[in-house]
Amino acid sequence: MNEENHTTVTEFFLVGLSHYPGLLLSLYVLCLVMYLVILLGNSILIIISILDPRLHTPMYFFLGNLSFLDICYTSSSIPQMLIIVMSERKSISFTGCALQMVISLGLGCTECILLAVMAYNRYVAICNPLRYTIIMNKGLCAQMAAWTWITGFLVSLVQTVLALLKPFCGNVIDHLTCEILALLKLLCGDISLNVFIMTVASIVILIIPLTLIFFSYIFILSTILRINSSEGRKKAFSTCSAHLTVVVLFYGSALFIYMKPKSKDTKTSDELIGLSYGVITPMMNPIIYSLRNKEVKNAVEKFLIKNLYLKKI
């Protein structure tokens, strides 16, 4: 597209999956139910990690951050998406689209780094247990959590600003949300700088954290296999299996979206996988941690029983 053909854009039209009107109603109901599950499940995890003194540890501090992040991440796009799906005029203002993009992309980047921080926490806990409380003190945990948020939003802000400063040759986004890859297809002129920055960001946010997670778990697995007690090995595996499951779900869909070869047209499979990246993973996180972690399961049961008992009284 030539830069001379650009238009002044005040709003965008989100037409993702518009060729499948029968699917949109089912999608609306499914996303609404999943969004409510996300709010409920992650809110319960945050509450019990605050109220239960046994969970006042670095692991649950980061888990609470992950749950809060998932609530914010889905809330940045899902409510607006539900409104657009059921409306005849599927539009969003330029400012609304920009805010949605910078927030959702920033939270996605933050989660990538946070999962690597959680892997490092598991590495220190299992490979260096005698110095765990000294290394993973409250100050370090707070700093690590803060920098994951700062880094994630800095990366998002740079990419979003570079994209929005370019002229647009259209305002129809073939996606369900204001997703940066879909928006880049509307830009006029040379977008090589945008592509280069996105490639660098993908390496920094996806590849490097995933590599750190990989090596952390090599050391963790080596240490676990040297544990003499079968009960000790089982406990160590149980605390790591939940995190590994979340990593596979999150990074699997993220790598598919951002690291595969780009095409001009958005495929239906890309939109559905993007939806799983933005909805299914945040919904599964509290379920996975509750089922795979005995401490979380006991705390949730205690919390629910206590509240149900008080309601009956």
Coordinates of C-alpha atoms in Angstrom, one line a residue:
M1 CA 0.0 0.0 0.0
N2 CA 1.2 3.5 -0.9
E3 CA 1.6 6.1 1.8
E4 CA -0.2 8.6 -0.4
N5 CA -3.4 6.5 -0.1
H6 CA -3.6 6.9 3.7
T7 CA -6.8 8.0 5.5
T8 CA -7.4 9.8 8.8
V9 CA -8.6 7.2 11.2
T10 CA -10.9 8.0 14.1
E11 CA -12.3 4.6 14.7
F12 CA -11.6 0.9 13.8
F13 CA -14.0 -1.8 12.7
L14 CA -13.3 -5.2 14.2
V15 CA -14.6 -7.8 11.8
G16 CA -13.0 -11.0 13.1
L17 CA -15.0 -14.2 12.4
S18 CA -17.7 -12.0 10.7
H19 CA -17.9 -14.6 7.9
Y20 CA -19.2 -17.1 10.5
P21 CA -22.3 -15.4 12.1
G22 CA -23.5 -18.7 13.5
L23 CA -20.2 -19.1 15.4
L24 CA -20.4 -15.6 16.9
L25 CA -23.3 -16.3 19.3
S26 CA -21.7 -19.5 20.5
L27 CA -18.4 -17.6 20.9
Y28 CA -20.2 -14.9 22.9
V29 CA -21.7 -17.4 25.4
L30 CA -18.5 -19.4 25.7
C31 CA -16.3 -16.3 26.3
L32 CA -18.8 -14.8 28.8
V33 CA -18.8 -18.0 30.8
M34 CA -15.0 -18.3 30.7
Y35 CA -14.5 -14.7 31.6
L36 CA -16.7 -15.2 34.7
V37 CA -14.7 -18.3 35.6
I38 CA -11.5 -16.3 35.2
L39 CA -12.7 -13.6 37.6
L40 CA -14.0 -16.1 40.2
G41 CA -11.0 -18.5 40.1
N42 CA -8.2 -15.9 40.1
S43 CA -10.0 -13.7 42.7
I44 CA -10.2 -16.7 45.0
L45 CA -6.5 -17.5 44.5
I46 CA -5.6 -13.8 45.3
I47 CA -7.8 -13.8 48.4
I48 CA -6.5 -17.1 49.9
S49 CA -2.9 -16.1 49.2
I50 CA -3.5 -13.0 51.3
L51 CA -5.7 -14.5 54.1
D52 CA -3.8 -17.8 54.6
P53 CA -0.5 -17.2 56.6
R54 CA 0.8 -20.5 55.2
L55 CA 0.8 -19.1 51.7
H56 CA 2.9 -16.0 52.6
T57 CA 5.8 -17.2 50.6
P58 CA 7.6 -16.1 47.4
M59 CA 5.9 -18.8 45.4
Y60 CA 2.4 -17.6 46.3
F61 CA 3.4 -14.0 46.1
F62 CA 4.2 -14.5 42.4
L63 CA 1.2 -16.7 41.9
G64 CA -1.0 -13.8 43.3
N65 CA 0.7 -11.5 40.8
L66 CA -0.1 -14.0 38.0
S67 CA -3.7 -14.2 39.0
F68 CA -4.1 -10.4 39.2
L69 CA -2.4 -10.1 35.8
D70 CA -4.8 -12.6 34.3
I71 CA -7.8 -10.7 35.6
C72 CA -6.4 -7.4 34.1
Y73 CA -5.4 -9.1 30.9
T74 CA -8.8 -10.5 30.1
S75 CA -10.6 -7.4 31.4
S76 CA -8.7 -5.3 29.0
S77 CA -10.2 -6.9 25.9
I78 CA -12.9 -9.5 26.6
P79 CA -15.8 -7.1 27.8
Q80 CA -15.2 -4.9 24.8
M81 CA -15.1 -7.9 22.5
L82 CA -18.4 -9.2 23.9
I83 CA -20.0 -5.9 23.2
I84 CA -18.7 -5.7 19.6
V85 CA -19.6 -9.3 18.8
M86 CA -23.3 -8.7 19.6
S87 CA -23.5 -5.1 18.1
E88 CA -24.3 -4.3 14.5
R89 CA -21.7 -1.5 14.3
K90 CA -18.6 -3.4 15.3
S91 CA -16.5 -0.3 15.9
I92 CA -14.1 1.0 18.5
S93 CA -12.6 4.5 18.8
F94 CA -9.0 5.1 17.8
T95 CA -8.1 6.0 21.5
G96 CA -10.0 2.9 22.8
C97 CA -8.1 0.7 20.4
A98 CA -4.8 2.2 21.3
L99 CA -5.4 1.7 25.0
Q100 CA -6.6 -1.8 24.5
M101 CA -3.6 -2.7 22.5
V102 CA -1.0 -1.2 24.9
I103 CA -2.6 -2.7 28.0
S104 CA -3.2 -6.2 26.6
L105 CA 0.2 -6.4 24.9
G106 CA 1.9 -5.0 28.0
L107 CA 0.1 -7.6 30.3
G108 CA 1.0 -10.4 27.8
C109 CA 4.7 -9.4 27.8
T110 CA 4.6 -9.1 31.6
E111 CA 3.2 -12.6 32.0
C112 CA 6.1 -14.0 29.8
I113 CA 8.7 -12.5 32.1
L114 CA 6.7 -13.4 35.3
L115 CA 6.6 -17.1 34.3
A116 CA 10.5 -17.0 34.0
V117 CA 10.7 -15.3 37.4
M118 CA 8.5 -18.1 38.9
A119 CA 10.8 -20.7 37.3
Y120 CA 13.8 -19.0 38.9
N121 CA 12.0 -19.1 42.3
R122 CA 11.4 -22.9 41.9
Y123 CA 15.1 -23.3 41.0
V124 CA 16.3 -21.6 44.1
A125 CA 13.7 -23.4 46.3
I126 CA 14.7 -26.9 45.1
C127 CA 18.4 -26.5 44.1
N128 CA 19.4 -24.2 47.0
P129 CA 16.9 -24.8 49.8
L130 CA 19.2 -23.8 52.7
R131 CA 19.6 -20.3 51.3
Y132 CA 16.2 -19.9 49.8
T133 CA 14.7 -17.5 52.4
I134 CA 17.9 -15.4 52.3
I135 CA 18.0 -15.2 48.5
M136 CA 14.3 -14.8 47.8
N137 CA 13.7 -12.2 50.5
K138 CA 10.7 -9.8 50.4
G139 CA 12.7 -7.0 48.9
L140 CA 14.0 -9.0 46.0
C141 CA 10.6 -10.5 45.3
A142 CA 9.0 -7.1 45.2
Q143 CA 11.8 -5.8 42.9
M144 CA 11.5 -8.7 40.6
A145 CA 7.7 -8.4 40.4
A146 CA 7.9 -4.6 39.8
W147 CA 10.5 -5.0 37.0
T148 CA 8.4 -7.6 35.2
W149 CA 5.5 -5.1 35.0
I150 CA 7.8 -2.2 34.0
T151 CA 9.6 -4.2 31.3
G152 CA 6.4 -5.6 29.9
F153 CA 4.7 -2.2 29.5
L154 CA 7.9 -0.5 28.2
V155 CA 8.1 -3.1 25.4
S156 CA 4.4 -2.7 24.7
L157 CA 4.5 1.1 24.7
V158 CA 7.4 1.2 22.2
Q159 CA 5.6 -1.2 19.8
T160 CA 2.2 0.5 20.1
V161 CA 3.6 4.1 19.6
L162 CA 5.6 3.1 16.6
A163 CA 2.5 1.5 15.0
L164 CA 0.1 4.3 15.8
L165 CA 2.5 7.0 14.4
K166 CA 2.3 5.5 11.0
P167 CA -0.4 6.5 8.5
F168 CA -3.2 4.0 7.9
C169 CA -4.6 2.8 4.6
G170 CA -7.8 1.5 6.1
N171 CA -9.6 1.0 9.4
V172 CA -11.0 -2.5 9.1
I173 CA -9.2 -4.9 11.5
D174 CA -9.7 -8.6 10.7
H175 CA -9.6 -9.6 14.3
L176 CA -11.8 -9.8 17.4
T177 CA -9.6 -7.3 19.4
C178 CA -7.1 -4.6 18.7
E179 CA -4.2 -6.9 18.2
I180 CA -0.9 -5.4 17.1
L181 CA -0.2 -8.0 14.3
A182 CA -3.6 -7.4 12.8
L183 CA -3.1 -3.6 13.1
L184 CA 0.2 -3.7 11.3
K185 CA -1.5 -5.0 8.2
L186 CA -3.3 -1.7 7.9
L187 CA -0.2 0.5 7.9
C188 CA 0.9 2.3 4.8
G189 CA 4.4 2.5 3.5
D190 CA 7.5 0.8 4.9
I191 CA 7.0 -1.1 8.2
S192 CA 10.4 -2.7 8.3
L193 CA 11.2 -0.8 11.5
N194 CA 8.0 -2.1 13.1
V195 CA 8.8 -5.7 12.1
F196 CA 12.4 -5.3 13.3
I197 CA 11.3 -4.0 16.7
M198 CA 8.7 -6.7 17.0
T199 CA 11.3 -9.4 16.2
V200 CA 13.6 -8.0 18.9
A201 CA 10.7 -7.8 21.4
S202 CA 9.8 -11.4 20.6
I203 CA 13.3 -12.6 21.3
V204 CA 13.5 -10.5 24.6
I205 CA 10.0 -11.4 25.8
L206 CA 9.5 -14.9 24.5
I207 CA 12.8 -16.6 23.6
I208 CA 15.0 -15.4 26.4
P209 CA 12.5 -16.1 29.2
L210 CA 11.7 -19.5 27.7
T211 CA 15.4 -20.4 27.5
L212 CA 15.8 -19.4 31.2
I213 CA 12.8 -21.6 32.1
F214 CA 14.3 -24.5 30.1
F215 CA 17.7 -24.3 31.9
S216 CA 16.1 -23.8 35.3
Y217 CA 14.1 -27.0 34.9
I218 CA 17.2 -28.9 33.7
F219 CA 18.9 -28.1 37.0
I220 CA 15.6 -28.7 38.9
L221 CA 15.1 -32.1 37.4
S222 CA 18.8 -33.0 38.0
T223 CA 18.3 -32.0 41.7
I224 CA 15.0 -33.9 42.1
L225 CA 16.4 -37.1 40.7
R226 CA 19.1 -37.0 43.4
I227 CA 16.6 -36.8 46.3
N228 CA 16.6 -40.1 48.2
S229 CA 13.1 -39.9 49.5
S230 CA 10.3 -40.8 47.1
E231 CA 8.0 -38.6 49.1
G232 CA 10.4 -35.7 48.7
R233 CA 10.7 -36.3 44.9
K234 CA 6.9 -36.4 44.6
K235 CA 6.4 -33.2 46.5
A236 CA 9.1 -31.4 44.4
F237 CA 7.5 -32.6 41.2
S238 CA 4.0 -31.5 42.3
T239 CA 5.2 -27.9 43.0
C240 CA 6.8 -27.7 39.5
S241 CA 4.2 -29.6 37.4
A242 CA 1.6 -26.8 37.8
H243 CA 4.0 -24.1 36.6
L244 CA 5.3 -26.3 33.7
T245 CA 1.7 -26.9 32.6
V246 CA 1.0 -23.2 32.5
V247 CA 4.3 -22.5 30.7
V248 CA 3.4 -25.0 28.0
L249 CA -0.1 -23.6 27.5
F250 CA 0.9 -20.0 27.5
Y251 CA 4.2 -20.1 25.5
G252 CA 2.8 -22.7 23.0
S253 CA 0.1 -20.3 21.8
A254 CA 2.2 -17.2 22.1
L255 CA 5.0 -18.7 20.0
F256 CA 2.5 -19.8 17.4
I257 CA 1.1 -16.3 17.1
Y258 CA 4.2 -14.2 17.2
M259 CA 7.0 -16.4 15.8
K260 CA 5.4 -18.1 12.9
P261 CA 5.8 -16.7 9.3
K262 CA 3.4 -13.8 8.8
S263 CA 0.8 -13.7 6.1
K264 CA -1.3 -10.8 4.8
D265 CA -4.6 -12.5 5.5
T266 CA -5.7 -13.5 9.0
K267 CA -6.7 -17.1 9.2
T268 CA -9.6 -18.3 11.4
S269 CA -7.2 -20.7 13.2
D270 CA -5.0 -17.7 14.1
E271 CA -8.0 -15.9 15.7
L272 CA -9.1 -18.9 17.6
I273 CA -5.6 -19.7 18.9
G274 CA -5.2 -16.0 19.8
L275 CA -8.5 -16.4 21.8
S276 CA -7.1 -19.4 23.6
Y277 CA -4.0 -17.3 24.4
G278 CA -6.1 -14.5 25.8
V279 CA -8.9 -16.5 27.5
I280 CA -8.3 -20.2 28.0
T281 CA -4.9 -19.9 29.6
P282 CA -6.0 -17.3 32.2
M283 CA -9.0 -19.5 33.0
M284 CA -6.9 -22.7 33.3
N285 CA -4.2 -21.1 35.6
P286 CA -6.2 -21.2 38.9
I287 CA -7.6 -24.6 38.0
I288 CA -4.2 -26.1 37.3
Y289 CA -2.6 -24.6 40.4
S290 CA -5.5 -25.8 42.6
L291 CA -5.5 -29.3 41.2
R292 CA -1.7 -29.8 41.1
N293 CA -0.8 -28.0 44.4
K294 CA -1.9 -29.5 47.7
E295 CA -1.3 -26.3 49.7
V296 CA -3.5 -24.3 47.3
K297 CA -6.1 -27.0 47.2
N298 CA -6.3 -27.2 51.0
A299 CA -6.4 -23.4 51.4
V300 CA -9.2 -23.2 48.8
E301 CA -11.2 -25.9 50.5
K302 CA -10.7 -24.2 53.9
F303 CA -11.8 -20.8 52.4
L304 CA -14.9 -22.2 50.7
I305 CA -16.0 -24.3 53.7
K306 CA -15.6 -21.4 56.0
N307 CA -17.6 -19.0 53.8
L308 CA -20.3 -21.5 53.1
Y309 CA -20.6 -22.3 56.8
L310 CA -20.9 -18.6 57.7
K311 CA -23.6 -18.1 55.1
K312 CA -25.6 -21.0 56.4
I313 CA -25.4 -19.5 59.9

